[in-house]
Coordinates of N, CA and C in Angstrom, one line a residue:
Chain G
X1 N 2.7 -6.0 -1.6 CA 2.7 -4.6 -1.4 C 1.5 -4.0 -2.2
X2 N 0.6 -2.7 -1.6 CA -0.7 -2.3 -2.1 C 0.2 -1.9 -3.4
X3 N -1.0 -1.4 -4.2 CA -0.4 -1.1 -5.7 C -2.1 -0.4 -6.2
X4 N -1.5 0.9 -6.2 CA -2.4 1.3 -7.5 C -1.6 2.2 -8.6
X5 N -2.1 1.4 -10.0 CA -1.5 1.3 -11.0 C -2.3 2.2 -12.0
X6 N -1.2 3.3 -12.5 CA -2.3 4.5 -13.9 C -1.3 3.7 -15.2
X7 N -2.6 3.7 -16.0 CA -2.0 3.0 -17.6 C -1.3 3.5 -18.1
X8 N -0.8 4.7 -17.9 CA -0.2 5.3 -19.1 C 0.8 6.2 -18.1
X9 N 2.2 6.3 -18.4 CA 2.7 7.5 -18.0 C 3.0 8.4 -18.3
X10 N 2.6 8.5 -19.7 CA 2.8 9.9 -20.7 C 1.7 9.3 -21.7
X11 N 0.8 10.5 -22.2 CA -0.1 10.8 -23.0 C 0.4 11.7 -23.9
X12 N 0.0 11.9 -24.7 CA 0.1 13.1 -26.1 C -1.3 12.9 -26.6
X13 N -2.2 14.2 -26.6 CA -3.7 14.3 -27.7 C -3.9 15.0 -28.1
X14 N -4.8 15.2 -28.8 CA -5.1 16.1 -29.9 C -6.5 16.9 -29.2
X15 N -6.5 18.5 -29.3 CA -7.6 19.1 -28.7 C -8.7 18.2 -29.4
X16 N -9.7 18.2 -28.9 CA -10.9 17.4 -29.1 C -11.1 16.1 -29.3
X17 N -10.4 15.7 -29.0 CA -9.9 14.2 -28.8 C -11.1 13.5 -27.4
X18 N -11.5 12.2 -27.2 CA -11.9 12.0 -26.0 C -10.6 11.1 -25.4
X19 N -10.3 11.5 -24.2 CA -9.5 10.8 -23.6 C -9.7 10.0 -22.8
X20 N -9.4 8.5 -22.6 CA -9.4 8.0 -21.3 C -8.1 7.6 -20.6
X21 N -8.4 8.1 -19.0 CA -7.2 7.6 -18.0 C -7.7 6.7 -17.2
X22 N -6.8 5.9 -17.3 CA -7.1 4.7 -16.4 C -6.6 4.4 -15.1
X23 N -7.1 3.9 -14.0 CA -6.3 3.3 -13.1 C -7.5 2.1 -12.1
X24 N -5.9 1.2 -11.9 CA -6.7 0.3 -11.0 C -5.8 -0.4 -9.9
X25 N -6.8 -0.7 -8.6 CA -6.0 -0.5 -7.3 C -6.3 -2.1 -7.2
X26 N -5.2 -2.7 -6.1 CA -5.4 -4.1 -6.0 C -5.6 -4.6 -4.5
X27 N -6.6 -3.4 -3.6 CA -6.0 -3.0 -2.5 C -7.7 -3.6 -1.7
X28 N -8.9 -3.9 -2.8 CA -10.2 -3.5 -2.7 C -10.5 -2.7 -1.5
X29 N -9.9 -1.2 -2.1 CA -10.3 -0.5 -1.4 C -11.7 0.5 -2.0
X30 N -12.6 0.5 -1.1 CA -14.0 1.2 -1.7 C -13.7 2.8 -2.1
X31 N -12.9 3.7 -1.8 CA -12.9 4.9 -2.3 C -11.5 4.9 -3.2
X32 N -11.8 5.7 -4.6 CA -11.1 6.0 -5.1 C -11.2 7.6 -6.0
X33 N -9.7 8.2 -6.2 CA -10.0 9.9 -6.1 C -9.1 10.1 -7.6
X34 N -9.4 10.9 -8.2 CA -8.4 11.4 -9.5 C -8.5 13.0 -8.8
X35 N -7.0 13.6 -8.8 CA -6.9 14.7 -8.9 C -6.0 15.3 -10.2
X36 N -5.8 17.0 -10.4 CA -4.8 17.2 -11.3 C -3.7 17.6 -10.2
X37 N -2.4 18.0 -11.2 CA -1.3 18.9 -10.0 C -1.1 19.5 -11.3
X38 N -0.9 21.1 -10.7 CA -0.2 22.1 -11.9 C 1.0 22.5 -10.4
X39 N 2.1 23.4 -11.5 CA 3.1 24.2 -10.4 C 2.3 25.3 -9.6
X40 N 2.9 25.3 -8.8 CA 2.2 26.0 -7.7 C 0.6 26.0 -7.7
X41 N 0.0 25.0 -7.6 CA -1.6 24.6 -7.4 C -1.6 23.5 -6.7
X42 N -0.5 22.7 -6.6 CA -1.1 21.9 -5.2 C -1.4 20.8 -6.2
X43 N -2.1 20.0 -6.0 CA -3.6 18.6 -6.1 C -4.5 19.4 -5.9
X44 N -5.5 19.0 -7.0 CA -6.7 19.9 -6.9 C -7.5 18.9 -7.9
X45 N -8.7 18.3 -6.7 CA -9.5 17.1 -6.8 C -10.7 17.5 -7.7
X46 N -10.3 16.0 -8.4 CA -11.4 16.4 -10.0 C -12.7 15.7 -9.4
X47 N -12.8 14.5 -9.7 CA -13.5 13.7 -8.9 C -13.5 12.1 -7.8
X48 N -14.9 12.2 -7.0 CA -14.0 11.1 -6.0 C -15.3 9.7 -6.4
X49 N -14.7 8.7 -5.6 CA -15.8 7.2 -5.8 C -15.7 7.1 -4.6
X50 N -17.2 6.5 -3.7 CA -17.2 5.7 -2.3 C -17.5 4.6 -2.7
X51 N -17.6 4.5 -4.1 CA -18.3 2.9 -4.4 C -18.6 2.7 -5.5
X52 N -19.2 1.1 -5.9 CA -18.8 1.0 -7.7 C -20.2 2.0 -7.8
X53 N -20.3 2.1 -9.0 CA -21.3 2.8 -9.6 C -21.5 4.6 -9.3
X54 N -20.9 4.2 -8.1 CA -20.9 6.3 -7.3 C -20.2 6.8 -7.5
X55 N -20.3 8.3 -7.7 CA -19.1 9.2 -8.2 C -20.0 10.6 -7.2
X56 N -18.9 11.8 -7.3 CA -18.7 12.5 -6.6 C -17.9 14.0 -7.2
X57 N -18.6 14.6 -7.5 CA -17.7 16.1 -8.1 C -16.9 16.2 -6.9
X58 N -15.2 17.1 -7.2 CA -14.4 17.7 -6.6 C -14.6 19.2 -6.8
X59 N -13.3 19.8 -6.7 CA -13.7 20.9 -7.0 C -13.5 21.3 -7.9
X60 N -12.8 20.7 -9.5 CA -13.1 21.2 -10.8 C -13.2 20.1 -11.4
X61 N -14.7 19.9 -11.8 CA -15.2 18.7 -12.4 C -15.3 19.1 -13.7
X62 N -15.3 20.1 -13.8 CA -16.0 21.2 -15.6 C -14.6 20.5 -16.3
X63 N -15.3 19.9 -17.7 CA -14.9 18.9 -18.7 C -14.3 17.5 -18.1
X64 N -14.7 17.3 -17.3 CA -13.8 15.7 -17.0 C -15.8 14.9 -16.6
X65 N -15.4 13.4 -16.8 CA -16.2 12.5 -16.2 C -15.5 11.4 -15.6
X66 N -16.3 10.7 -15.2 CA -15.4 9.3 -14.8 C -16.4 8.2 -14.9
X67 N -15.7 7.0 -14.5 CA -16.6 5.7 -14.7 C -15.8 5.0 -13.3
X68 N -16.9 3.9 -12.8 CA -16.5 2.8 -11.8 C -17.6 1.8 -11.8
X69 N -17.4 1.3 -13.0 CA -18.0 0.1 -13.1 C -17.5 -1.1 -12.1
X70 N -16.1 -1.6 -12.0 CA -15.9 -2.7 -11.1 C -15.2 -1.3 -9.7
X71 N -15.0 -2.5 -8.7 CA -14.4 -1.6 -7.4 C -13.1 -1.4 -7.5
X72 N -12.3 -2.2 -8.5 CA -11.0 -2.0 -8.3 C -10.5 -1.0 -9.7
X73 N -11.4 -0.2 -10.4 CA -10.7 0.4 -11.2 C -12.1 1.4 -11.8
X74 N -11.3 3.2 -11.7 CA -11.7 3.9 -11.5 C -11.4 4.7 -12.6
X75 N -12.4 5.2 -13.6 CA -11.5 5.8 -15.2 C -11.9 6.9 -15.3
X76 N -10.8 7.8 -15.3 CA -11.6 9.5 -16.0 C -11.4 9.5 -17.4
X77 N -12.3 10.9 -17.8 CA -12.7 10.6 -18.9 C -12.7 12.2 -19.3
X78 N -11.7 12.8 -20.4 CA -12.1 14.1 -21.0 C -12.8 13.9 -21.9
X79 N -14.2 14.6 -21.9 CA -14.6 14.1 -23.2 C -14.2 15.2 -25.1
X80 N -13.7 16.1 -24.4 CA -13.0 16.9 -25.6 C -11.9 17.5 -25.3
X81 N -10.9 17.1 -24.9 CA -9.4 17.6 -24.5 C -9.2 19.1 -24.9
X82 N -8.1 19.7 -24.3 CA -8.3 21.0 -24.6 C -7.0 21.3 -23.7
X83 N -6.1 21.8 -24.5 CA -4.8 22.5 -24.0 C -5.0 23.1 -22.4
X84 N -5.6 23.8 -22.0 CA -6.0 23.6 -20.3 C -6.1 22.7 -19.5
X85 N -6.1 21.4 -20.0 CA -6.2 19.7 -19.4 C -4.7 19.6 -19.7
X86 N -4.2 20.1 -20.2 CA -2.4 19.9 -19.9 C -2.3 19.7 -18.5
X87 N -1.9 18.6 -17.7 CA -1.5 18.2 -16.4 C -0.9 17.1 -16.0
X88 N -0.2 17.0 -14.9 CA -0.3 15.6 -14.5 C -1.2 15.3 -13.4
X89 N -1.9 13.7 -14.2 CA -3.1 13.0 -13.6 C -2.8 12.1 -12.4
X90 N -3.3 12.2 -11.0 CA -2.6 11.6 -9.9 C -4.1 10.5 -9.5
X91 N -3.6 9.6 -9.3 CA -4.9 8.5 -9.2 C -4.6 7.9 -8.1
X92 N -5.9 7.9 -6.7 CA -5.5 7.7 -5.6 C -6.5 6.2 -4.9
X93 N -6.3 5.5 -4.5 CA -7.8 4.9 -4.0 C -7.2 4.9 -1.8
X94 N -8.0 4.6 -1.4 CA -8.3 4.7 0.3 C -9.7 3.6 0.8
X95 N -8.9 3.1 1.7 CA -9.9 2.0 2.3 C -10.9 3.1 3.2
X96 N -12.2 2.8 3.4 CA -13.5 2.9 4.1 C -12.7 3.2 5.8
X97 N -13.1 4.0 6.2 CA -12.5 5.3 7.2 C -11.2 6.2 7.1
X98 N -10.7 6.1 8.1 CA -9.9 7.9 7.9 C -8.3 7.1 8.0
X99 N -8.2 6.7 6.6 CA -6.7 7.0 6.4 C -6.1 7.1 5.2
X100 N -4.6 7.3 5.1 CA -3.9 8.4 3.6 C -4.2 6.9 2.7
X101 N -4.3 7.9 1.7 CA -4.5 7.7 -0.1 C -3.1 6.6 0.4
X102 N -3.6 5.8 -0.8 CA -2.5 5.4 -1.6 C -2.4 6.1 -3.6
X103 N -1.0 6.5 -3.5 CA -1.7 6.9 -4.7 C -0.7 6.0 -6.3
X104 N -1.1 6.5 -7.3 CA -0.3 5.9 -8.5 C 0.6 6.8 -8.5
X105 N 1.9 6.6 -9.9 CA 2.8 6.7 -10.4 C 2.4 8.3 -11.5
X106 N 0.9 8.0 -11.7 CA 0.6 9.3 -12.2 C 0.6 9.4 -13.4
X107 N -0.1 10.6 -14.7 CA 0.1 10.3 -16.2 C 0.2 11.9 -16.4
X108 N 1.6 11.9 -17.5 CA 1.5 13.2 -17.6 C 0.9 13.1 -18.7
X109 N 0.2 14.0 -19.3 CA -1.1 14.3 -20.3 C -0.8 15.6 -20.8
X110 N -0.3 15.6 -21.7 CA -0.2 16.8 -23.3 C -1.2 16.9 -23.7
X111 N -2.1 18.1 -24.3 CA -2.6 17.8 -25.1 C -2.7 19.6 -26.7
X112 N -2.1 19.1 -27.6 CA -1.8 19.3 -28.7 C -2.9 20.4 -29.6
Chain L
X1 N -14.2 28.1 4.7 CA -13.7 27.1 3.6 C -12.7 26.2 4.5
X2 N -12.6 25.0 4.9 CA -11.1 24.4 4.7 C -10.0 24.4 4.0
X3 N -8.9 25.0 4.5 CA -7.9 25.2 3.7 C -6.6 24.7 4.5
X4 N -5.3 24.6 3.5 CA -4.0 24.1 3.8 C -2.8 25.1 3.2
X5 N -2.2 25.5 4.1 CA -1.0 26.6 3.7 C 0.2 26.1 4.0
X6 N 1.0 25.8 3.1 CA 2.1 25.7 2.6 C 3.2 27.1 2.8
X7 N 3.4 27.7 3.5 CA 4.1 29.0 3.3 C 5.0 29.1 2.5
X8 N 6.2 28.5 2.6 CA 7.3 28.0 2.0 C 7.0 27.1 0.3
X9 N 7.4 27.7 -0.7 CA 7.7 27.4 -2.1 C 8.5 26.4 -2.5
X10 N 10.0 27.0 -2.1 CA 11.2 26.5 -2.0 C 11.7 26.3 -1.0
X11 N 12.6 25.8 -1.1 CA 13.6 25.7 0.7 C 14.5 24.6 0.0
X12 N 15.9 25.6 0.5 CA 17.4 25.0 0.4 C 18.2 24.7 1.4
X13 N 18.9 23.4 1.5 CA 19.3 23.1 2.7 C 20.6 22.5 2.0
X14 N 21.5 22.7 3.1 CA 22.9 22.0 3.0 C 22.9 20.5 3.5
X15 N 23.5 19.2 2.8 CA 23.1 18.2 3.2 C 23.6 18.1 4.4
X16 N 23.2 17.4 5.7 CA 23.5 17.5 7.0 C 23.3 18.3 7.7
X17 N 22.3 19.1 7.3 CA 21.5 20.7 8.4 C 20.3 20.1 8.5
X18 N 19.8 20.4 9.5 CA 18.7 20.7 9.8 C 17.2 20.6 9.1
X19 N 16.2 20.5 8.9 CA 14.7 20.8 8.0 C 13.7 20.9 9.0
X20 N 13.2 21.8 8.6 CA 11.6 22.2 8.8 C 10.8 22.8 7.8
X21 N 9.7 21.9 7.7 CA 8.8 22.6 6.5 C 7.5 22.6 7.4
X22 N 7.0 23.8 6.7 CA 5.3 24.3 7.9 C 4.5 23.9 7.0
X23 N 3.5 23.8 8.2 CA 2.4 23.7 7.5 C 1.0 24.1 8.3
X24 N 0.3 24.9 7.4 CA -0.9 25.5 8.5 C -2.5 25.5 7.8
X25 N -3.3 24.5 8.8 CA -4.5 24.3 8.3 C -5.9 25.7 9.0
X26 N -6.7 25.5 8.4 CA -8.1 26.3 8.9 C -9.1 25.4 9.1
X27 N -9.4 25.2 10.1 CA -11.1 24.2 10.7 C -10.9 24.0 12.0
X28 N -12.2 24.0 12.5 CA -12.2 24.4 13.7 C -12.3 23.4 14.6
X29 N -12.7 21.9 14.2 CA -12.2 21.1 14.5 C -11.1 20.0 14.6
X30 N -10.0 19.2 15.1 CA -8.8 18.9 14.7 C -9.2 17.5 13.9
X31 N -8.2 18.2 12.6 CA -8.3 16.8 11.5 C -7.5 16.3 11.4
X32 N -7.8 15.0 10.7 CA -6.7 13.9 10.3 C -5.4 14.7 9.7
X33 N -4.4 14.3 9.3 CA -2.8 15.1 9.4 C -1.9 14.0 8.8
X34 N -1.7 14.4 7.0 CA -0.7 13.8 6.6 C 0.3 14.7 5.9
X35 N 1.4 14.1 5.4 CA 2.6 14.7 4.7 C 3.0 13.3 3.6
X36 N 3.1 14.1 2.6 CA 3.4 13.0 1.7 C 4.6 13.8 0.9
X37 N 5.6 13.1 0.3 CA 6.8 13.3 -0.3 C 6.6 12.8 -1.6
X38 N 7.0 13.4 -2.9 CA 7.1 13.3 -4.4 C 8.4 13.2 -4.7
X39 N 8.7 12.1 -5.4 CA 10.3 12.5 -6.1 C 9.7 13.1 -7.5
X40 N 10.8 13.3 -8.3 CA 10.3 13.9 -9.9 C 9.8 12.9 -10.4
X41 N 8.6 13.1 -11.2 CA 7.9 12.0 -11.9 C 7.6 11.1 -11.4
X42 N 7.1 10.8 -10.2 CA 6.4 9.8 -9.1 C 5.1 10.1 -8.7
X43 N 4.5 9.9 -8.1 CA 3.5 9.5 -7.7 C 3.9 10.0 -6.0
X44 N 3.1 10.1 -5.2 CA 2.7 10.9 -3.8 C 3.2 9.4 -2.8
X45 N 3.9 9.6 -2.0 CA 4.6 8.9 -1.0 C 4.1 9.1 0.5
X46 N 3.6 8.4 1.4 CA 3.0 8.8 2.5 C 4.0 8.8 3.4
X47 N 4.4 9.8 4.0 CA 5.5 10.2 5.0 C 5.1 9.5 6.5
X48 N 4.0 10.2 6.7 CA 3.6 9.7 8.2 C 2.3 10.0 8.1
X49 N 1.6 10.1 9.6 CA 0.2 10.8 9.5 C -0.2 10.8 10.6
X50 N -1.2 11.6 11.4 CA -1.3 11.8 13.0 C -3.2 11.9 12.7
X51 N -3.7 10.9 13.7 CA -5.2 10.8 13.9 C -5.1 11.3 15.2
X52 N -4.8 11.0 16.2 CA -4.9 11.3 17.8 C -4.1 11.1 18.4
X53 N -4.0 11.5 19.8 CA -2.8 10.4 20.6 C -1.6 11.6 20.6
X54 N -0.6 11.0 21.1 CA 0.8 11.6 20.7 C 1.1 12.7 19.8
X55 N 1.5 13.7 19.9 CA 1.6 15.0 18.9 C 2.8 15.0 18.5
X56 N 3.5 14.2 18.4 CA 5.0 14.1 17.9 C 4.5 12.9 16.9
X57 N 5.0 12.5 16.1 CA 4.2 11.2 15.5 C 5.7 11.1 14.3
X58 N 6.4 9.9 14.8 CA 7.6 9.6 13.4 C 6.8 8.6 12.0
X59 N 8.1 9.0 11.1 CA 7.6 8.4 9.8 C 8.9 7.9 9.1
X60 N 8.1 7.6 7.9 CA 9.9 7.1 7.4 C 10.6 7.6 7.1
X61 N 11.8 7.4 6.8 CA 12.8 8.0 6.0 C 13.5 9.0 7.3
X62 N 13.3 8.5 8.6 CA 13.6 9.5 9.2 C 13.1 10.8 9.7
X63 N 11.7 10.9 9.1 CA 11.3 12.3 9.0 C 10.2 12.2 10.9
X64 N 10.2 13.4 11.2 CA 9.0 13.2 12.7 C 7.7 14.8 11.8
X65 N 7.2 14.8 12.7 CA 5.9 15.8 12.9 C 5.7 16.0 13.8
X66 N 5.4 17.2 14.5 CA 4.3 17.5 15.3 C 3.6 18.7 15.2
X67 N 2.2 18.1 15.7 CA 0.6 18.4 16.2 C 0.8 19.6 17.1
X68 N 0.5 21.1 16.3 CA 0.3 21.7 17.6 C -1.4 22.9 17.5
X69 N -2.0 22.0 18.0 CA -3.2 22.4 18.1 C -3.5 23.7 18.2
X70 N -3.0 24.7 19.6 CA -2.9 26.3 19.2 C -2.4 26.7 18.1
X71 N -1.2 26.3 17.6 CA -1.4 27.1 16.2 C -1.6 26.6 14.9
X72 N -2.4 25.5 14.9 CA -3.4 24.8 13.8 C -2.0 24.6 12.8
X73 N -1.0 23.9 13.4 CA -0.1 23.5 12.5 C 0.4 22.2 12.7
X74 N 0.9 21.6 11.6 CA 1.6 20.3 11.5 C 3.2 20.1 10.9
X75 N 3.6 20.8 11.5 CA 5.4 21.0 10.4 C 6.3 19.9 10.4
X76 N 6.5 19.7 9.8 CA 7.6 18.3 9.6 C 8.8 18.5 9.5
X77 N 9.7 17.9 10.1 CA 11.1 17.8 10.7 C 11.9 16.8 10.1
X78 N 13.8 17.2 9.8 CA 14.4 16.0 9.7 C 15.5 16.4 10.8
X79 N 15.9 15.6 11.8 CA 17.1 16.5 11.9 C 19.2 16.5 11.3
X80 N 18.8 15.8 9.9 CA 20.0 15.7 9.6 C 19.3 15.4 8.1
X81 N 19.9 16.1 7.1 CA 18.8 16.2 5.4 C 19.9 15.1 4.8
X82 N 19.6 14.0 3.8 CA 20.6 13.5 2.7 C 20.2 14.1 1.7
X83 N 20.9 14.0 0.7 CA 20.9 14.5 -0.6 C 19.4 13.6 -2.0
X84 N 19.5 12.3 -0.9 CA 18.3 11.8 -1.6 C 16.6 12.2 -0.9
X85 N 16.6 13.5 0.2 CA 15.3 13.9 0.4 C 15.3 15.1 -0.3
X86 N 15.7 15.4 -1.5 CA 15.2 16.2 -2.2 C 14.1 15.8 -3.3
X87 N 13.0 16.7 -2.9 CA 11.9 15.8 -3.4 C 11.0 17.4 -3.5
X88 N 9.5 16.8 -3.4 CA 8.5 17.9 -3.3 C 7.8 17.4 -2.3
X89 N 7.0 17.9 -1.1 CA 6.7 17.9 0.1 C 5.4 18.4 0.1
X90 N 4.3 17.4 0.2 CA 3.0 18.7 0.4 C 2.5 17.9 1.6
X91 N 1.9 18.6 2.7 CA 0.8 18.5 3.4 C -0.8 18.3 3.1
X92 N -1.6 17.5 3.8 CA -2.8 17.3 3.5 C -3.9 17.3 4.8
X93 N -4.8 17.6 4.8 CA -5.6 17.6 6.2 C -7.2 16.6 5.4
X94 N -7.7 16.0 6.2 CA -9.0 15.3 6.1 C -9.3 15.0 7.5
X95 N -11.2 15.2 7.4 CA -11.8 15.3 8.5 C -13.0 13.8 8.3
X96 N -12.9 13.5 9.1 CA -13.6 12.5 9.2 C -13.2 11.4 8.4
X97 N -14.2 11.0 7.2 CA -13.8 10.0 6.2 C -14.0 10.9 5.1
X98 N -13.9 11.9 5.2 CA -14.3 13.1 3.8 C -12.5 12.4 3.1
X99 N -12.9 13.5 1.5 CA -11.8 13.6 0.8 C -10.3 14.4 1.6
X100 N -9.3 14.5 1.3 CA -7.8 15.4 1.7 C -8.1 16.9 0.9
X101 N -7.5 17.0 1.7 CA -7.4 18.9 1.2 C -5.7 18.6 1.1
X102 N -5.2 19.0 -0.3 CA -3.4 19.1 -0.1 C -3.2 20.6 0.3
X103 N -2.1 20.8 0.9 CA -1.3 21.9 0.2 C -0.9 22.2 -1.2
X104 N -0.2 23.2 -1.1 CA 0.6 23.4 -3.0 C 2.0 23.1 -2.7
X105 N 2.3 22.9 -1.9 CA 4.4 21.9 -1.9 C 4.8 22.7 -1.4
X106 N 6.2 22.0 -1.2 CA 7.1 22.4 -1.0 C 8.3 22.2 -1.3
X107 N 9.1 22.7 -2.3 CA 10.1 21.8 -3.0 C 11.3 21.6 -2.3
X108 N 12.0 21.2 -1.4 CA 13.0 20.7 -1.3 C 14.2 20.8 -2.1
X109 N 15.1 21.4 -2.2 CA 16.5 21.4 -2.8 C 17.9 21.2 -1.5
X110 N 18.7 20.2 -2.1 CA 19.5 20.0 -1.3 C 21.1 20.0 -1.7
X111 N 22.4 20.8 -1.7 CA 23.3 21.2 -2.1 C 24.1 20.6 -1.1
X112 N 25.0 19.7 -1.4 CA 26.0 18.9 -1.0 C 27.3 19.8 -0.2

């Protein structure tokens, strides 16, 4: 069965903290997406990958990064956490043309 | 802009009635068309999804959709609810091999 897997399922950090979220898919699928979810906001895409090394702003990129160094694992990255990054982290990857995400189990993320 | 409307917030159902949750996109060309289902603390579940073809399109769990192109909507159907599809319900639209556009949910509640 596909599997994409987030490291963590609960976070706790400290404002200014750097955080990393992890996930990695076992599916070698070439696109992979991190979004946030708040109540009533839907999924609302931070950033996406079509490939190792390539990244892609969503539509709120402001304080997040990411990394995709290998194909199967895609890392966001706060670099100074901040009570507004309070969310849960949804980590998705999708094979090369038009069909649904697979997505992770997700990380809820405090941050203090 | 492409966008996805969710009308519906909430929605309560008696187990063994009926479901319909809407859903209404904006683009002027017809996109790809998924529904995905959340239990609490899970990760995004792929319901069904309609590329072309057939405008009725089933999924699991019992659930159908249909494609209705005039009114740029995709609403999802059960016609008999258990007490275990109480969940969160969002819609998604993607066009080509671009990223998904979600909805913002729809929560599901189901009273025995």
């Amino acid at each position: 069965d596909v599997k994409v897997t987030q490291s963590s399922r609960y976070l706790v950090k400290r404002t200014g903290e750097k955080v990393f979220l992890e996930c990695v898919q076992d599916m070698d699928h070439e696109n992979m997406f991190w979004y946030r979810q708040d109540p009533g906001l839907g999924l609302r895409l931070i950033y996406f990958s079509y490939d190792v090394k390539m990244k892609e702003k969503g539509d709120i990129p402001e304080g997040y990064s990411v990394s995709r160094e290998k194909k199967e694992r895609f890392s966001l990255i706060l670099e100074s956490a901040s009570t507004n990054q309070t969310s849960m982290y949804l980590c998705a990857s999708r094979p090369g043309g038009a069909y649904g995400y697979t997505f992770g189990s997700g990380t809820r993320l405090t941050v203090v | 802009a492409q966008s996805v409307t969710q009308p519906d917030i909430h929605i309560t159902v008696s187990e063994g009635a009926s479901l319909e949750l809407r859903c209404n996109y904006s683009y002027g060309a017809t996109p790809y068309l998924f529904w995905y289902v959340q239990s609490p603390g899970q990760g995004l579940q792929l319901l069904l999804k309609y590329f072309s073809g057939d405008t009725l399109v089933q999924g699991i769990k019992g659930f159908e959709a249909e494609f209705k192109r005039s009114q740029s909507s995709f609403n999802l159907r059960k016609p008999s609810v258990h007490w275990s599809d109480a969940a969160e319900y969002f819609c998604a639209v993607g066009y080509n091999t671009d990223k998904l556009i979600f909805g913002t949910g729809t929560r599901l509640q189901v009273f025995p």
